[in-house]
Amino acid sequence: MDLLVRNIIGEGGFGCVFEGRMPDGKAVAVKQLKAGSGQGEREFKAEVEIISRVHHRHLVSLVGYCISDSQRLLIYEFVPNKTLEHHLHAKDIPVLDWPKRLKIAIGSAKGLAYLHEDCHPTIIHRDIKSSNILLDDAFEAQVADFGLARLNDTAQTHVSTRVMGTFGYVIVSFDSSQPLGDESLVEWARPLLIHALETGEIGELVDTRLEKHYVESELFRMVETAAACVRHSAPKRPRMAQVVRALDSEGELSDLSNGVKFGQSTVYDSAQYSKDISKFRGMAIGSQGSSEFDTSSGDYSGRINHIP
């Protein structure tokens, strides 16, 4: 099957993403994996077969692949409304409102819960971030790039991980020899989230562009769930199914709270807290440069293997 590949629409640790067209005119996204994974054709096909069997409304579907010498292409369905990163950080676009943000969080959690607990074999994403959460025209989230860590072990992701058991847990660790930078957001988030829960000052964590247009009870659920997800002790972190129930207002938060109570914060003095909140906002919410939407162009024509 012939495939026409044109403009670059994204670039990340695993390779470039191009906009493509099938012979019938259907739009697709084509990810060209970086060379040098050392993986043979048989191993690559085996991993692609696993990914291709994953189907969920909140996961981007793989529809084909191409192998040519050392080049590896993955063909995905095209999701038209760019990424969460774009809608959070791009200039001169409407502010993403609270209902959409909550819907995106719930959809992303549902996609990850399926990978962790319902597909066989289970898949650990290893590089979840806002640029890997694609949005359709209704702002429904679709998680991308799952399974790619196994296809290309040389890719530079922002953390190193170690899978624990079969529950989908991942131990997140950072290289202690390197200075903590923007990629270590979780290390900043943990104490800030806990402090907000203990003092009740959860509004301090909110994007100021929302201008208090959010539901406080939903925000509390989101903050408490996030705090549980970044606990130091990985076995005490919730499963993704618990996260879905918590965000979707279907479950009790008692199994996530781990004894946190309001009004008992000893983590920060007020001056340090204000200082760190400003840095947190700059890292997590503030405008950033991104290579996700490079508009440079290139052409590629090749044959792909269609996945039924």
Tab-separated table of C-alpha atoms in Angstrom:
chain	number	residue	atom	x	y	z
A	1	MET	CA	0.000	0.000	0.000
A	2	ASP	CA	1.461	3.395	-1.006
A	3	LEU	CA	1.724	6.226	1.473
A	4	LEU	CA	2.502	9.903	0.878
A	5	VAL	CA	4.187	11.645	3.806
A	6	ARG	CA	4.531	15.421	3.863
A	7	ASN	CA	4.805	18.002	6.651
A	8	ILE	CA	6.528	17.462	9.981
A	9	ILE	CA	3.941	17.987	12.721
A	10	GLY	CA	5.931	16.870	15.757
A	11	GLU	CA	9.288	15.758	17.086
A	12	GLY	CA	10.241	14.014	20.307
A	13	GLY	CA	12.489	11.476	21.972
A	14	PHE	CA	11.343	8.624	19.748
A	15	GLY	CA	11.550	10.426	16.409
A	16	CYS	CA	9.715	12.763	14.033
A	17	VAL	CA	5.999	12.722	13.267
A	18	PHE	CA	4.746	13.581	9.784
A	19	GLU	CA	1.311	14.214	8.368
A	20	GLY	CA	0.487	11.538	5.811
A	21	ARG	CA	-2.184	10.586	3.297
A	22	MET	CA	-3.373	7.131	2.357
A	23	PRO	CA	-4.298	6.419	-1.292
A	24	ASP	CA	-7.969	6.925	-0.407
A	25	GLY	CA	-7.168	10.392	0.971
A	26	LYS	CA	-7.478	9.432	4.635
A	27	ALA	CA	-5.196	11.480	6.902
A	28	VAL	CA	-2.729	9.589	9.093
A	29	ALA	CA	0.163	10.446	11.408
A	30	VAL	CA	3.477	8.796	10.513
A	31	LYS	CA	6.128	8.397	13.206
A	32	GLN	CA	9.645	7.810	11.898
A	33	LEU	CA	11.548	6.100	14.712
A	34	LYS	CA	15.109	7.164	15.318
A	35	ALA	CA	17.670	4.785	13.869
A	36	GLY	CA	20.011	2.810	16.068
A	37	SER	CA	17.669	0.779	18.265
A	38	GLY	CA	19.594	-2.356	17.325
A	39	GLN	CA	16.319	-4.179	16.908
A	40	GLY	CA	15.921	-6.666	14.085
A	41	GLU	CA	12.936	-6.956	11.776
A	42	ARG	CA	11.481	-9.969	13.587
A	43	GLU	CA	11.650	-8.292	17.010
A	44	PHE	CA	10.187	-5.067	15.621
A	45	LYS	CA	7.255	-6.908	14.044
A	46	ALA	CA	6.604	-8.771	17.287
A	47	GLU	CA	6.409	-5.536	19.271
A	48	VAL	CA	4.244	-3.871	16.609
A	49	GLU	CA	1.854	-6.818	16.753
A	50	ILE	CA	1.371	-6.249	20.491
A	51	ILE	CA	0.725	-2.517	20.054
A	52	SER	CA	-1.642	-3.097	17.132
A	53	ARG	CA	-3.926	-5.248	19.285
A	54	VAL	CA	-4.567	-2.353	21.675
A	55	HIS	CA	-7.891	-0.645	20.969
A	56	HIS	CA	-9.510	1.872	23.298
A	57	ARG	CA	-11.337	5.150	22.718
A	58	HIS	CA	-8.675	7.017	24.717
A	59	LEU	CA	-5.655	5.485	22.976
A	60	VAL	CA	-4.341	6.375	19.515
A	61	SER	CA	-4.674	3.340	17.236
A	62	LEU	CA	-1.821	1.961	15.151
A	63	VAL	CA	-3.015	1.215	11.614
A	64	GLY	CA	0.178	0.101	9.863
A	65	TYR	CA	3.965	0.066	9.710
A	66	CYS	CA	6.821	0.190	7.212
A	67	ILE	CA	10.300	-1.394	7.346
A	68	SER	CA	12.994	-0.361	4.884
A	69	ASP	CA	16.587	-1.289	5.739
A	70	SER	CA	17.200	0.419	9.109
A	71	GLN	CA	14.197	2.736	8.775
A	72	ARG	CA	11.072	2.054	10.841
A	73	LEU	CA	7.771	3.873	10.324
A	74	LEU	CA	4.630	3.543	12.428
A	75	ILE	CA	1.312	4.656	10.908
A	76	TYR	CA	-1.312	5.979	13.329
A	77	GLU	CA	-4.819	7.298	12.969
A	78	PHE	CA	-4.754	11.081	12.693
A	79	VAL	CA	-6.098	13.009	15.693
A	80	PRO	CA	-6.965	16.510	14.423
A	81	ASN	CA	-6.943	18.869	17.413
A	82	LYS	CA	-3.222	18.828	18.266
A	83	THR	CA	-1.949	18.059	21.762
A	84	LEU	CA	-2.669	19.030	25.339
A	85	GLU	CA	0.723	20.747	25.387
A	86	HIS	CA	-0.387	22.982	22.521
A	87	HIS	CA	-3.648	23.976	24.202
A	88	LEU	CA	-1.870	24.743	27.482
A	89	HIS	CA	1.140	26.627	26.135
A	90	ALA	CA	0.505	28.015	22.642
A	91	LYS	CA	0.018	31.761	22.329
A	92	ASP	CA	-3.038	33.532	20.925
A	93	ILE	CA	-5.484	30.661	21.442
A	94	PRO	CA	-8.463	30.502	23.837
A	95	VAL	CA	-7.708	29.421	27.396
A	96	LEU	CA	-8.567	25.773	27.942
A	97	ASP	CA	-11.547	25.908	30.302
A	98	TRP	CA	-11.977	23.809	33.437
A	99	PRO	CA	-14.577	21.299	32.111
A	100	LYS	CA	-12.291	20.473	29.166
A	101	ARG	CA	-9.261	20.097	31.446
A	102	LEU	CA	-11.132	17.703	33.703
A	103	LYS	CA	-12.449	15.724	30.732
A	104	ILE	CA	-8.924	15.433	29.320
A	105	ALA	CA	-7.551	14.254	32.676
A	106	ILE	CA	-10.259	11.606	33.027
A	107	GLY	CA	-9.861	10.397	29.441
A	108	SER	CA	-6.087	10.158	29.767
A	109	ALA	CA	-6.443	8.210	33.012
A	110	LYS	CA	-8.895	5.807	31.378
A	111	GLY	CA	-6.466	5.161	28.535
A	112	LEU	CA	-3.598	4.474	30.939
A	113	ALA	CA	-5.807	2.288	33.131
A	114	TYR	CA	-6.566	0.131	30.104
A	115	LEU	CA	-2.861	-0.223	29.298
A	116	HIS	CA	-1.950	-1.055	32.905
A	117	GLU	CA	-4.759	-3.406	33.838
A	118	ASP	CA	-6.919	-4.569	30.926
A	119	CYS	CA	-4.735	-5.271	27.894
A	120	HIS	CA	-2.611	-8.404	27.581
A	121	PRO	CA	0.297	-8.149	27.942
A	122	THR	CA	0.081	-5.004	30.043
A	123	ILE	CA	1.939	-1.968	28.703
A	124	ILE	CA	3.758	0.675	30.744
A	125	HIS	CA	3.914	3.993	28.915
A	126	ARG	CA	7.194	5.284	30.464
A	127	ASP	CA	6.963	8.740	28.855
A	128	ILE	CA	3.538	10.195	29.590
A	129	LYS	CA	3.471	13.985	29.153
A	130	SER	CA	1.231	16.676	27.703
A	131	SER	CA	2.731	16.366	24.205
A	132	ASN	CA	1.731	12.674	24.160
A	133	ILE	CA	-1.923	13.422	24.898
A	134	LEU	CA	-3.720	14.144	21.622
A	135	LEU	CA	-7.148	15.776	21.437
A	136	ASP	CA	-9.984	15.271	18.988
A	137	ASP	CA	-12.449	17.970	17.953
A	138	ALA	CA	-14.572	17.276	21.056
A	139	PHE	CA	-11.478	17.573	23.301
A	140	GLU	CA	-11.559	13.883	24.131
A	141	ALA	CA	-8.070	12.723	25.089
A	142	GLN	CA	-6.183	10.009	23.231
A	143	VAL	CA	-2.867	8.850	24.679
A	144	ALA	CA	-0.092	8.374	22.115
A	145	ASP	CA	3.357	6.738	22.046
A	146	PHE	CA	2.520	3.821	24.345
A	147	GLY	CA	4.760	0.816	23.703
A	148	LEU	CA	7.486	2.846	21.998
A	149	ALA	CA	9.984	2.473	24.836
A	150	ARG	CA	10.281	-1.195	23.879
A	151	LEU	CA	10.608	-0.418	20.176
A	152	ASN	CA	13.485	1.975	20.695
A	153	ASP	CA	15.498	1.523	23.878
A	154	THR	CA	17.880	4.315	22.871
A	155	ALA	CA	15.203	7.020	22.948
A	156	GLN	CA	15.845	9.813	25.424
A	157	THR	CA	12.862	10.005	27.750
A	158	HIS	CA	12.719	12.363	30.731
A	159	VAL	CA	12.925	9.684	33.429
A	160	SER	CA	14.304	6.231	33.959
A	161	THR	CA	11.826	3.602	35.102
A	162	ARG	CA	11.635	0.128	36.510
A	163	VAL	CA	8.491	-1.985	36.204
A	164	MET	CA	7.190	-3.430	39.457
A	165	GLY	CA	5.208	-6.675	39.219
A	166	THR	CA	2.247	-6.917	36.887
A	167	PHE	CA	0.166	-4.040	38.212
A	168	GLY	CA	1.440	-1.332	35.908
A	169	TYR	CA	3.443	0.406	38.614
A	170	VAL	CA	6.610	2.167	37.555
A	171	ILE	CA	9.347	3.304	39.874
A	172	VAL	CA	10.241	6.822	38.721
A	173	SER	CA	13.806	7.925	39.356
A	174	PHE	CA	16.096	10.718	38.258
A	175	ASP	CA	19.814	10.684	37.613
A	176	SER	CA	21.226	11.995	40.895
A	177	SER	CA	24.396	13.163	39.140
A	178	GLN	CA	22.407	15.650	37.047
A	179	PRO	CA	20.970	18.954	38.297
A	180	LEU	CA	17.202	18.981	38.754
A	181	GLY	CA	15.591	20.959	35.952
A	182	ASP	CA	12.163	21.308	34.358
A	183	GLU	CA	12.064	17.572	33.717
A	184	SER	CA	11.961	16.956	37.478
A	185	LEU	CA	8.525	18.538	37.856
A	186	VAL	CA	7.350	15.627	39.984
A	187	GLU	CA	9.967	16.450	42.625
A	188	TRP	CA	8.582	19.980	42.858
A	189	ALA	CA	4.969	18.855	42.661
A	190	ARG	CA	5.037	16.413	45.581
A	191	PRO	CA	5.590	18.853	48.478
A	192	LEU	CA	3.503	21.586	46.853
A	193	LEU	CA	0.524	19.283	46.435
A	194	ILE	CA	0.809	17.971	49.982
A	195	HIS	CA	1.077	21.491	51.388
A	196	ALA	CA	-1.992	22.612	49.434
A	197	LEU	CA	-3.998	19.699	50.804
A	198	GLU	CA	-2.851	20.237	54.374
A	199	THR	CA	-3.603	23.964	54.397
A	200	GLY	CA	-6.604	23.991	52.056
A	201	GLU	CA	-4.844	26.442	49.715
A	202	ILE	CA	-5.488	24.375	46.613
A	203	GLY	CA	-6.450	27.432	44.574
A	204	GLU	CA	-2.775	28.458	44.607
A	205	LEU	CA	-2.017	25.597	42.197
A	206	VAL	CA	-4.522	26.667	39.540
A	207	ASP	CA	-3.648	28.297	36.230
A	208	THR	CA	-4.361	31.988	36.879
A	209	ARG	CA	-5.828	32.335	33.387
A	210	LEU	CA	-8.879	30.392	34.586
A	211	GLU	CA	-9.717	33.359	36.858
A	212	LYS	CA	-11.334	31.094	39.472
A	213	HIS	CA	-13.671	29.587	36.876
A	214	TYR	CA	-13.403	26.050	38.190
A	215	VAL	CA	-15.348	23.706	40.475
A	216	GLU	CA	-13.573	23.607	43.821
A	217	SER	CA	-14.708	20.082	44.716
A	218	GLU	CA	-13.401	18.776	41.382
A	219	LEU	CA	-10.129	20.630	41.853
A	220	PHE	CA	-9.752	19.102	45.319
A	221	ARG	CA	-10.228	15.612	43.873
A	222	MET	CA	-7.649	16.302	41.192
A	223	VAL	CA	-5.058	17.687	43.622
A	224	GLU	CA	-5.528	14.879	46.135
A	225	THR	CA	-5.300	12.260	43.394
A	226	ALA	CA	-2.159	13.874	41.964
A	227	ALA	CA	-0.559	13.934	45.416
A	228	ALA	CA	-1.272	10.226	45.827
A	229	CYS	CA	0.289	9.482	42.429
A	230	VAL	CA	3.635	11.069	43.344
A	231	ARG	CA	4.141	9.447	46.742
A	232	HIS	CA	7.737	8.514	47.506
A	233	SER	CA	6.729	4.906	48.134
A	234	ALA	CA	5.610	3.435	44.795
A	235	PRO	CA	3.531	0.581	46.316
A	236	LYS	CA	1.426	3.234	48.080
A	237	ARG	CA	0.551	4.956	44.818
A	238	PRO	CA	-2.946	4.187	43.487
A	239	ARG	CA	-3.628	2.036	40.464
A	240	MET	CA	-4.894	3.895	37.433
A	241	ALA	CA	-8.373	2.397	37.885
A	242	GLN	CA	-8.481	4.099	41.308
A	243	VAL	CA	-7.352	7.346	39.699
A	244	VAL	CA	-10.176	7.128	37.150
A	245	ARG	CA	-12.781	6.576	39.871
A	246	ALA	CA	-11.410	9.450	41.947
A	247	LEU	CA	-11.352	11.934	39.054
A	248	ASP	CA	-14.736	10.790	37.768
A	249	SER	CA	-16.365	11.399	41.175
A	250	GLU	CA	-17.305	7.734	41.405
A	251	GLY	CA	-15.010	6.671	44.248
A	252	GLU	CA	-14.182	7.698	47.783
A	253	LEU	CA	-10.956	9.589	48.321
A	254	SER	CA	-10.205	7.877	51.623
A	255	ASP	CA	-8.030	5.224	49.972
A	256	LEU	CA	-5.951	7.991	48.338
A	257	SER	CA	-5.594	10.447	51.234
A	258	ASN	CA	-3.042	8.456	53.253
A	259	GLY	CA	-3.771	10.405	56.415
A	260	VAL	CA	-3.407	13.921	54.993
A	261	LYS	CA	-5.368	16.439	57.090
A	262	PHE	CA	-5.991	20.126	56.645
A	263	GLY	CA	-4.269	22.731	58.791
A	264	GLN	CA	-1.233	20.665	59.753
A	265	SER	CA	1.388	21.740	57.245
A	266	THR	CA	5.004	21.923	58.351
A	267	VAL	CA	6.439	21.622	54.837
A	268	TYR	CA	6.947	25.319	54.036
A	269	ASP	CA	7.060	28.733	55.530
A	270	SER	CA	4.841	31.124	53.585
A	271	ALA	CA	7.676	32.922	51.790
A	272	GLN	CA	9.239	29.716	50.478
A	273	TYR	CA	5.832	28.358	49.473
A	274	SER	CA	5.019	31.478	47.433
A	275	LYS	CA	8.419	31.318	45.767
A	276	ASP	CA	8.038	27.653	44.844
A	277	ILE	CA	4.457	28.106	43.645
A	278	SER	CA	5.713	30.706	41.157
A	279	LYS	CA	8.345	28.305	39.848
A	280	PHE	CA	5.826	25.456	39.710
A	281	ARG	CA	3.458	27.543	37.610
A	282	GLY	CA	6.265	28.486	35.262
A	283	MET	CA	7.246	24.837	34.826
A	284	ALA	CA	3.791	23.289	34.594
A	285	ILE	CA	1.553	25.987	33.170
A	286	GLY	CA	3.592	28.877	31.827
A	287	SER	CA	4.349	29.406	28.163
A	288	GLN	CA	7.162	27.244	26.843
A	289	GLY	CA	8.874	26.735	23.538
A	290	SER	CA	8.001	23.459	21.873
A	291	SER	CA	9.094	21.514	18.837
A	292	GLU	CA	5.754	19.708	18.658
A	293	PHE	CA	4.406	21.953	15.930
A	294	ASP	CA	7.340	22.517	13.638
A	295	THR	CA	5.879	23.435	10.256
A	296	SER	CA	8.903	22.552	8.150
A	297	SER	CA	8.154	20.133	5.362
A	298	GLY	CA	9.592	17.050	3.776
A	299	ASP	CA	8.446	14.289	1.456
A	300	TYR	CA	8.580	10.536	1.753
A	301	SER	CA	6.912	7.883	-0.322
A	302	GLY	CA	6.980	4.233	0.632
A	303	ARG	CA	4.965	1.072	1.134
A	304	ILE	CA	3.289	0.219	4.401
A	305	ASN	CA	1.897	-2.926	5.929
A	306	HIS	CA	-1.758	-2.440	6.820
A	307	ILE	CA	-2.915	-3.803	10.176
A	308	PRO	CA	-6.418	-5.316	9.950
